mmCIF file of C-alpha atoms and ligand atoms in Angstrom:
data_model
loop_
_atom_site.group_PDB
_atom_site.id
_atom_site.type_symbol
_atom_site.label_atom_id
_atom_site.label_comp_id
_atom_site.label_asym_id
_atom_site.label_seq_id
_atom_site.Cartn_x
_atom_site.Cartn_y
_atom_site.Cartn_z
ATOM 1 C CA MET A 1 113.051 124.846 107.912
ATOM 2 C CA ASN A 2 113.333 128.617 108.393
ATOM 3 C CA LYS A 3 116.102 128.780 110.991
ATOM 4 C CA ALA A 4 118.634 126.585 112.730
ATOM 5 C CA THR A 5 120.807 127.137 115.796
ATOM 6 C CA ALA A 6 123.904 125.322 116.998
ATOM 7 C CA ARG A 7 126.378 125.799 119.820
ATOM 8 C CA ALA A 8 130.067 124.863 119.804
ATOM 9 C CA ASN A 9 132.762 125.084 122.438
ATOM 10 C CA ALA A 10 136.197 126.531 121.706
ATOM 11 C CA ASN A 11 139.108 124.121 121.571
ATOM 12 C CA ILE A 12 142.728 124.704 122.461
ATOM 13 C CA ALA A 13 145.447 122.832 120.602
ATOM 14 C CA LEU A 14 147.832 120.822 122.765
ATOM 15 C CA VAL A 15 149.793 119.998 119.608
ATOM 16 C CA LYS A 16 149.612 123.081 117.382
ATOM 17 C CA TYR A 17 149.141 123.481 113.704
ATOM 18 C CA TRP A 18 150.580 126.636 112.134
ATOM 19 C CA GLY A 19 150.543 127.230 108.386
ATOM 20 C CA LYS A 20 148.736 125.542 105.516
ATOM 21 C CA ALA A 21 149.663 122.632 103.273
ATOM 22 C CA HIS A 22 146.965 123.588 100.728
ATOM 23 C CA ALA A 23 145.611 127.103 101.191
ATOM 24 C CA GLN A 24 142.792 126.564 98.681
ATOM 25 C CA ASP A 25 141.100 123.913 100.840
ATOM 26 C CA ASN A 26 142.433 125.323 104.120
ATOM 27 C CA ILE A 27 144.376 122.158 104.916
ATOM 28 C CA PRO A 28 146.812 122.545 107.819
ATOM 29 C CA ALA A 29 150.516 121.939 107.261
ATOM 30 C CA THR A 30 150.755 119.689 110.324
ATOM 31 C CA PRO A 31 148.499 117.375 112.329
ATOM 32 C CA SER A 32 147.153 118.848 115.564
ATOM 33 C CA LEU A 33 145.534 117.610 118.759
ATOM 34 C CA SER A 34 143.157 119.582 120.959
ATOM 35 C CA MET A 35 140.938 119.712 123.995
ATOM 36 C CA THR A 36 137.416 121.127 123.617
ATOM 37 C CA LEU A 37 136.661 123.494 126.505
ATOM 38 C CA ASP A 38 133.432 123.506 128.440
ATOM 39 C CA GLY A 39 132.029 126.995 129.034
ATOM 40 C CA LEU A 40 133.854 128.889 126.279
ATOM 41 C CA SER A 41 131.122 128.616 123.685
ATOM 42 C CA THR A 42 129.582 130.321 120.684
ATOM 43 C CA THR A 43 125.956 130.001 119.609
ATOM 44 C CA VAL A 44 125.037 130.628 115.969
ATOM 45 C CA THR A 45 121.583 131.030 114.424
ATOM 46 C CA ILE A 46 121.186 130.955 110.659
ATOM 47 C CA LYS A 47 118.099 132.222 108.891
ATOM 48 C CA ALA A 48 117.266 133.002 105.244
ATOM 49 C CA SER A 49 117.568 136.733 104.563
ATOM 50 C CA ALA A 50 115.119 138.875 102.557
ATOM 51 C CA HIS A 51 118.143 140.722 101.046
ATOM 52 C CA LYS A 52 120.511 139.609 98.315
ATOM 53 C CA ALA A 53 123.535 139.676 100.644
ATOM 54 C CA HIS A 54 124.706 137.772 103.708
ATOM 55 C CA GLU A 55 124.504 139.632 107.017
ATOM 56 C CA LEU A 56 126.493 138.899 110.177
ATOM 57 C CA LEU A 57 125.619 139.992 113.711
ATOM 58 C CA ILE A 58 128.028 139.310 116.545
ATOM 59 C CA ASN A 59 126.622 139.816 120.029
ATOM 60 C CA GLN A 60 123.738 141.747 118.346
ATOM 61 C CA SER A 61 125.976 144.232 116.470
ATOM 62 C CA PRO A 62 126.122 144.159 112.644
ATOM 63 C CA ILE A 63 129.647 143.287 111.492
ATOM 64 C CA SER A 64 131.441 144.461 108.349
ATOM 65 C CA GLY A 65 135.075 144.218 107.197
ATOM 66 C CA GLN A 66 137.327 141.157 107.384
ATOM 67 C CA ALA A 67 135.074 139.002 109.584
ATOM 68 C CA LEU A 68 132.100 139.473 107.240
ATOM 69 C CA THR A 69 134.221 138.887 104.107
ATOM 70 C CA ARG A 70 135.552 135.643 105.565
ATOM 71 C CA CYS A 71 132.072 134.461 106.524
ATOM 72 C CA GLU A 72 130.724 135.364 103.045
ATOM 73 C CA ALA A 73 133.563 133.407 101.407
ATOM 74 C CA PHE A 74 132.684 130.395 103.578
ATOM 75 C CA LEU A 75 128.982 130.604 102.651
ATOM 76 C CA GLU A 76 129.751 131.022 98.935
ATOM 77 C CA ASN A 77 132.012 127.957 99.124
ATOM 78 C CA MET A 78 129.061 126.074 100.673
ATOM 79 C CA ARG A 79 126.753 127.377 97.903
ATOM 80 C CA LYS A 80 129.114 125.856 95.287
ATOM 81 C CA ARG A 81 129.116 122.534 97.105
ATOM 82 C CA PHE A 82 125.408 122.273 97.928
ATOM 83 C CA GLY A 83 123.714 124.539 95.371
ATOM 84 C CA PHE A 84 121.308 126.494 97.608
ATOM 85 C CA ASN A 85 119.763 129.836 96.535
ATOM 86 C CA GLU A 86 119.405 131.655 99.859
ATOM 87 C CA TYR A 87 121.374 134.514 101.359
ATOM 88 C CA PHE A 88 121.603 134.312 105.141
ATOM 89 C CA THR A 89 121.376 136.379 108.271
ATOM 90 C CA ILE A 90 123.745 134.887 110.794
ATOM 91 C CA ALA A 91 123.644 135.879 114.434
ATOM 92 C CA SER A 92 126.253 134.759 116.890
ATOM 93 C CA HIS A 93 126.567 135.117 120.628
ATOM 94 C CA SER A 94 129.719 134.122 122.415
ATOM 95 C CA THR A 95 131.097 133.782 125.915
ATOM 96 C CA ILE A 96 134.600 134.015 124.391
ATOM 97 C CA PRO A 97 136.461 137.317 124.009
ATOM 98 C CA TYR A 98 136.550 137.981 120.246
ATOM 99 C CA GLN A 99 139.815 137.328 118.311
ATOM 100 C CA ALA A 100 141.976 137.346 121.424
ATOM 101 C CA GLY A 101 143.662 134.028 120.682
ATOM 102 C CA LEU A 102 140.929 132.183 122.564
ATOM 103 C CA ALA A 103 139.670 130.173 119.600
ATOM 104 C CA SER A 104 136.579 132.292 118.981
ATOM 105 C CA SER A 105 136.744 131.498 115.240
ATOM 106 C CA ALA A 106 136.995 127.750 115.929
ATOM 107 C CA ALA A 107 133.787 127.842 117.970
ATOM 108 C CA PHE A 108 132.065 130.157 115.465
ATOM 109 C CA TYR A 109 132.771 128.082 112.330
ATOM 110 C CA ALA A 110 132.023 124.796 114.103
ATOM 111 C CA ALA A 111 128.628 126.152 115.230
ATOM 112 C CA LEU A 112 127.955 127.711 111.805
ATOM 113 C CA ALA A 113 128.790 124.478 109.934
ATOM 114 C CA LYS A 114 126.593 122.464 112.310
ATOM 115 C CA ALA A 115 123.670 124.925 111.976
ATOM 116 C CA LEU A 116 124.014 125.165 108.178
ATOM 117 C CA VAL A 117 124.036 121.383 107.710
ATOM 118 C CA HIS A 118 120.805 121.212 109.715
ATOM 119 C CA PHE A 119 119.236 124.195 107.922
ATOM 120 C CA LEU A 120 119.946 122.627 104.501
ATOM 121 C CA GLN A 121 118.835 119.212 105.815
ATOM 122 C CA LEU A 122 122.038 117.603 104.588
ATOM 123 C CA GLN A 123 122.782 114.094 105.749
ATOM 124 C CA CYS A 124 126.297 114.808 107.035
ATOM 125 C CA SER A 125 128.276 112.646 109.460
ATOM 126 C CA SER A 126 130.375 114.395 112.126
ATOM 127 C CA GLU A 127 133.432 113.749 109.926
ATOM 128 C CA GLU A 128 131.773 115.553 107.013
ATOM 129 C CA THR A 129 130.588 118.445 109.220
ATOM 130 C CA SER A 130 134.156 118.693 110.519
ATOM 131 C CA ARG A 131 135.521 118.968 106.935
ATOM 132 C CA LEU A 132 133.043 121.772 106.228
ATOM 133 C CA ALA A 133 133.937 123.593 109.461
ATOM 134 C CA ARG A 134 137.630 123.318 108.451
ATOM 135 C CA LEU A 135 136.905 125.325 105.307
ATOM 136 C CA GLY A 136 135.919 128.263 107.572
ATOM 137 C CA SER A 137 138.738 127.885 110.104
ATOM 138 C CA ALA A 138 141.007 124.842 110.279
ATOM 139 C CA SER A 139 140.863 124.690 114.076
ATOM 140 C CA ALA A 140 137.026 124.656 113.861
ATOM 141 C CA ALA A 141 137.187 121.103 112.480
ATOM 142 C CA ARG A 142 138.211 119.947 115.986
ATOM 143 C CA SER A 143 135.353 121.734 117.841
ATOM 144 C CA ILE A 144 132.837 119.417 116.144
ATOM 145 C CA TRP A 145 134.052 116.825 118.649
ATOM 146 C CA GLY A 146 133.912 116.948 122.423
ATOM 147 C CA GLY A 147 136.740 115.953 124.780
ATOM 148 C CA PHE A 148 139.948 115.522 122.818
ATOM 149 C CA ALA A 149 140.256 115.604 119.050
ATOM 150 C CA GLY A 150 142.908 115.032 116.411
ATOM 151 C CA LEU A 151 143.075 116.674 112.988
ATOM 152 C CA GLU A 152 145.222 115.366 110.163
ATOM 153 C CA GLY A 153 147.377 117.775 108.208
ATOM 154 C CA GLY A 154 150.333 117.821 105.843
ATOM 155 C CA ASP A 155 151.098 117.736 102.127
ATOM 156 C CA SER A 156 149.557 114.311 101.588
ATOM 157 C CA CYS A 157 146.152 115.387 103.010
ATOM 158 C CA ASN A 158 143.225 116.377 100.841
ATOM 159 C CA HIS A 159 139.716 117.668 101.557
ATOM 160 C CA ASP A 160 138.439 114.162 102.309
ATOM 161 C CA SER A 161 141.191 113.096 104.682
ATOM 162 C CA ALA A 162 141.495 116.411 106.571
ATOM 163 C CA HIS A 163 138.710 116.007 109.107
ATOM 164 C CA ALA A 164 138.952 115.843 112.876
ATOM 165 C CA PHE A 165 138.282 112.685 114.884
ATOM 166 C CA ALA A 166 137.607 111.952 118.547
ATOM 167 C CA LEU A 167 140.416 110.779 120.818
ATOM 168 C CA HIS A 168 139.859 109.015 124.114
ATOM 169 C CA SER A 169 141.758 109.478 127.334
ATOM 170 C CA LYS A 170 141.778 108.214 130.902
ATOM 171 C CA LEU A 171 143.116 111.577 132.039
ATOM 172 C CA ASP A 172 141.030 113.862 134.227
ATOM 173 C CA VAL A 173 142.424 117.223 133.177
ATOM 174 C CA THR A 174 141.448 120.883 133.365
ATOM 175 C CA MET A 175 142.562 123.902 131.359
ATOM 176 C CA CYS A 176 142.871 127.167 133.281
ATOM 177 C CA VAL A 177 142.462 130.031 130.824
ATOM 178 C CA ALA A 178 144.225 133.140 132.132
ATOM 179 C CA ILE A 179 142.865 136.259 130.475
ATOM 180 C CA ILE A 180 145.392 139.067 130.248
ATOM 181 C CA GLU A 181 143.906 140.845 127.282
ATOM 182 C CA ASP A 182 140.401 140.516 125.916
ATOM 183 C CA ARG A 183 140.777 142.888 122.961
ATOM 184 C CA ALA A 184 141.157 141.749 119.325
ATOM 185 C CA LYS A 185 144.667 140.730 118.274
ATOM 186 C CA HIS A 186 146.834 143.005 116.106
ATOM 187 C CA LEU A 187 147.461 140.385 113.386
ATOM 188 C CA SER A 188 145.057 137.603 112.431
ATOM 189 C CA SER A 189 146.307 134.038 112.754
ATOM 190 C CA ARG A 190 145.824 133.594 109.003
ATOM 191 C CA GLU A 191 148.130 136.524 108.132
ATOM 192 C CA ALA A 192 150.638 135.536 110.800
ATOM 193 C CA MET A 193 150.785 131.949 109.510
ATOM 194 C CA ASN A 194 151.372 133.079 105.929
ATOM 195 C CA GLN A 195 154.122 135.437 107.038
ATOM 196 C CA THR A 196 155.825 132.746 109.146
ATOM 197 C CA GLN A 197 155.544 130.109 106.440
ATOM 198 C CA ALA A 198 156.980 132.456 103.811
ATOM 199 C CA THR A 199 159.868 133.931 105.800
ATOM 200 C CA SER A 200 160.861 132.054 108.965
ATOM 201 C CA PRO A 201 164.011 129.889 108.676
ATOM 202 C CA TYR A 202 162.663 127.796 111.574
ATOM 203 C CA TYR A 203 159.304 127.024 110.003
ATOM 204 C CA ALA A 204 160.491 123.787 108.340
ATOM 205 C CA ALA A 205 161.744 122.526 111.707
ATOM 206 C CA PHE A 206 158.358 123.244 113.273
ATOM 207 C CA VAL A 207 156.610 121.252 110.537
ATOM 208 C CA SER A 208 159.028 118.323 110.567
ATOM 209 C CA SER A 209 158.772 117.862 114.350
ATOM 210 C CA ALA A 210 154.974 118.151 114.507
ATOM 211 C CA GLN A 211 154.189 114.644 113.261
ATOM 212 C CA ARG A 212 156.238 113.122 116.077
ATOM 213 C CA ASP A 213 154.621 115.429 118.662
ATOM 214 C CA PHE A 214 151.213 114.331 117.380
ATOM 215 C CA VAL A 215 152.021 110.605 117.625
ATOM 216 C CA GLU A 216 153.622 110.965 121.070
ATOM 217 C CA ALA A 217 150.814 113.158 122.420
ATOM 218 C CA ARG A 218 148.196 110.639 121.237
ATOM 219 C CA LYS A 219 150.103 107.917 123.032
ATOM 220 C CA ALA A 220 150.381 109.982 126.238
ATOM 221 C CA LEU A 221 146.674 110.775 126.050
ATOM 222 C CA SER A 222 145.600 107.163 125.634
ATOM 223 C CA GLU A 223 148.051 105.858 128.255
ATOM 224 C CA GLY A 224 147.094 108.637 130.689
ATOM 225 C CA THR A 225 150.636 109.942 131.237
ATOM 226 C CA PHE A 226 149.930 113.550 132.169
ATOM 227 C CA ALA A 227 153.507 114.841 132.565
ATOM 228 C CA LYS A 228 154.468 113.498 129.151
ATOM 229 C CA LEU A 229 151.428 115.060 127.479
ATOM 230 C CA GLY A 230 152.090 118.387 129.230
ATOM 231 C CA ALA A 231 155.756 118.441 128.176
ATOM 232 C CA ILE A 232 154.877 117.743 124.518
ATOM 233 C CA MET A 233 152.194 120.440 124.642
ATOM 234 C CA GLU A 234 154.540 123.066 126.066
ATOM 235 C CA HIS A 235 157.281 122.272 123.548
ATOM 236 C CA SER A 236 154.806 122.457 120.645
ATOM 237 C CA THR A 237 153.757 125.983 121.652
ATOM 238 C CA GLN A 238 157.376 127.073 122.241
ATOM 239 C CA LYS A 239 158.350 125.876 118.753
ATOM 240 C CA MET A 240 155.375 127.630 117.167
ATOM 241 C CA HIS A 241 156.117 130.961 118.872
ATOM 242 C CA ALA A 242 159.869 130.640 118.220
ATOM 243 C CA CYS A 243 159.341 130.233 114.478
ATOM 244 C CA MET A 244 156.986 133.241 114.442
ATOM 245 C CA TRP A 245 159.554 135.321 116.320
ATOM 246 C CA ALA A 246 162.081 134.496 113.569
ATOM 247 C CA ALA A 247 159.717 135.544 110.750
ATOM 248 C CA GLN A 248 160.405 138.756 108.830
ATOM 249 C CA PRO A 249 158.908 141.040 109.979
ATOM 250 C CA SER A 250 159.018 139.280 113.331
ATOM 251 C CA ILE A 251 155.708 138.264 114.922
ATOM 252 C CA SER A 252 155.095 138.060 118.632
ATOM 253 C CA TYR A 253 151.838 137.593 120.496
ATOM 254 C CA MET A 254 153.678 137.711 123.825
ATOM 255 C CA HIS A 255 152.833 140.373 126.356
ATOM 256 C CA PRO A 256 155.106 141.007 129.356
ATOM 257 C CA HIS A 257 152.275 139.554 131.453
ATOM 258 C CA SER A 258 152.336 136.348 129.350
ATOM 259 C CA LEU A 259 156.000 135.857 130.278
ATOM 260 C CA ARG A 260 155.181 136.575 133.911
ATOM 261 C CA LEU A 261 152.603 133.750 133.867
ATOM 262 C CA ILE A 262 154.919 131.343 132.042
ATOM 263 C CA ASN A 263 157.601 131.922 134.694
ATOM 264 C CA CYS A 264 155.025 131.380 137.390
ATOM 265 C CA ILE A 265 154.226 127.938 135.876
ATOM 266 C CA TYR A 266 157.961 127.085 135.828
ATOM 267 C CA ASP A 267 158.145 128.087 139.527
ATOM 268 C CA LEU A 268 155.060 126.012 140.332
ATOM 269 C CA ARG A 269 156.813 122.975 138.819
ATOM 270 C CA LYS A 270 159.980 123.661 140.848
ATOM 271 C CA THR A 271 157.916 123.443 144.042
ATOM 272 C CA HIS A 272 155.342 120.760 143.179
ATOM 273 C CA GLY A 273 156.813 118.747 140.295
ATOM 274 C CA PRO A 274 155.318 118.359 136.798
ATOM 275 C CA ILE A 275 151.738 119.299 137.727
ATOM 276 C CA ALA A 276 151.043 122.110 135.229
ATOM 277 C CA PHE A 277 152.101 123.084 131.688
ATOM 278 C CA PHE A 278 151.289 126.146 129.593
ATOM 279 C CA THR A 279 150.231 126.773 126.027
ATOM 280 C CA MET A 280 149.563 129.966 124.032
ATOM 281 C CA ASP A 281 147.924 130.665 120.691
ATOM 282 C CA ALA A 282 147.688 133.718 118.449
ATOM 283 C CA GLY A 283 147.194 136.091 121.362
ATOM 284 C CA PRO A 284 148.782 136.990 124.716
ATOM 285 C CA ASN A 285 146.500 134.856 126.883
ATOM 286 C CA VAL A 286 148.009 131.842 128.632
ATOM 287 C CA LYS A 287 146.271 128.490 129.089
ATOM 288 C CA VAL A 288 147.487 126.052 131.706
ATOM 289 C CA LEU A 289 146.793 122.316 131.618
ATOM 290 C CA SER A 290 146.806 120.363 134.869
ATOM 291 C CA GLU A 291 145.176 117.308 136.327
ATOM 292 C CA SER A 292 141.816 118.418 137.711
ATOM 293 C CA LYS A 293 142.925 117.863 141.321
ATOM 294 C CA HIS A 294 145.460 120.710 140.877
ATOM 295 C CA ALA A 295 143.215 123.174 139.004
ATOM 296 C CA LEU A 296 142.372 125.343 142.037
ATOM 297 C CA LEU A 297 146.033 125.621 142.995
ATOM 298 C CA VAL A 298 146.876 126.628 139.409
ATOM 299 C CA ARG A 299 144.087 129.215 139.357
ATOM 300 C CA GLN A 300 145.142 130.715 142.717
ATOM 301 C CA THR A 301 148.770 130.834 141.567
ATOM 302 C CA LEU A 302 147.854 132.639 138.351
ATOM 303 C CA LEU A 303 145.553 135.082 140.176
ATOM 304 C CA ALA A 304 148.234 135.820 142.771
ATOM 305 C CA THR A 305 150.411 137.387 140.043
ATOM 306 C CA GLN A 306 147.799 140.189 139.865
ATOM 307 C CA VAL A 307 148.411 140.564 136.115
ATOM 308 C CA VAL A 308 145.342 138.611 134.971
ATOM 309 C CA LYS A 309 141.810 139.927 134.487
ATOM 310 C CA ASP A 310 140.280 136.518 135.089
ATOM 311 C CA VAL A 311 141.118 132.827 135.171
ATOM 312 C CA ARG A 312 138.445 130.509 133.809
ATOM 313 C CA ILE A 313 138.548 126.859 134.787
ATOM 314 C CA CYS A 314 137.529 124.684 131.828
ATOM 315 C CA THR A 315 136.996 120.938 131.881
ATOM 316 C CA PRO A 316 136.627 118.969 128.613
ATOM 317 C CA GLY A 317 133.481 120.165 126.857
ATOM 318 C CA ILE A 318 131.009 118.541 124.496
ATOM 319 C CA GLY A 319 131.125 118.784 120.697
ATOM 320 C CA ALA A 320 129.044 121.072 118.480
ATOM 321 C CA HIS A 321 125.304 120.426 118.901
ATOM 322 C CA LEU A 322 121.935 121.803 117.845
ATOM 323 C CA ILE A 323 119.832 123.815 120.285
ATOM 324 C CA GLU A 324 116.248 125.069 120.229
ATOM 325 C CA GLN A 325 116.817 128.606 121.556
ATOM 326 C CA HIS A 326 117.301 130.752 118.449
ATOM 327 C CA LEU A 327 119.071 134.114 118.491
ATOM 328 C CA LEU A 328 116.921 135.543 115.673
HETATM 329 O O1 LIG B 1 142.535 127.800 112.305
HETATM 330 P P1 LIG B 1 142.789 129.114 112.957
HETATM 331 O O2 LIG B 1 142.859 130.233 111.982
HETATM 332 O O3 LIG B 1 141.837 129.360 114.073
HETATM 333 O O4 LIG B 1 144.272 129.061 113.608
HETATM 334 C C1 LIG B 1 144.575 128.332 114.774
HETATM 335 C C2 LIG B 1 145.980 128.511 115.160
HETATM 336 C C3 LIG B 1 146.389 128.072 116.540
HETATM 337 O O5 LIG B 1 145.340 128.275 117.461
HETATM 338 C C4 LIG B 1 147.554 128.936 116.986
HETATM 339 C C5 LIG B 1 146.860 126.629 116.569
HETATM 340 C C6 LIG B 1 145.822 125.540 116.581
HETATM 341 O O6 LIG B 1 146.192 124.398 116.205
HETATM 342 O O7 LIG B 1 144.669 125.794 116.987
#
């Protein structure tokens, strides 16, 4: 095999993880639960390089700095595990704004793990591919699966147990992704997590409440109780951002426009009841979960604020998969 290409959709956590239990193996401090989003995808082609160094191209431009270093560390970790000799050229193309808190690294590492497993002709199950993706970016473990996924986390987890798994739901839901800012974030999620974990007095409370959120959200998902799932999701994001805010130095990914959109979701609920709930990640963009029958109303409401560049409507997407159209 001389090249392999895979595509993965981004996923957004409904129950967030933030911080690591074991940094060495990139094991999250808490369990998390996500929805994989159709249409926000990254395609990765991997090919053996003639040079004695890995090369990374994102949307056709050669990349250096932190993103390359992180990708090299991932590939060297894989070399230790699987003992290959090659250096690689990796090309990625994405429909997701880069590092804007829209899970671009989740989609990238899920697609890279999937493509690498195929390139090396490893016999890996989805669980094993998910463990490998986690070593690149913990949230990437979940993008191996389509629909909804859970990922274990916590002190008692190890490399073998920390893989994502598929969750089933009767719910017909849509995530509206409101793009306020499509530029790279000022602080990477990895640095922000470390800072929060090391300094925030509220971090322990975030961790200790996450297990319950995870169990309750799984129940709401399987029973199809939308308002319950939405409320757990919103509270999980509020707790995550509150403990960041209390870190030293304080961390905030909020933009005035983010708060404008959050208030607009509260107003929407005052008028229509519990039809829409928000979540935010390591960036200012706001994602709104609703039942699919309300997605157009949510989109129009967000657009009417005139503070968003775009609102993308995303239904549950498929998991990481191989494709034949190579980028190199
Ligand atoms: O695994 P990372 O570095 O992509 O961090 C993900 C962090 C959050 O998106 C904020 C939460 C989550 O569970 O995806």
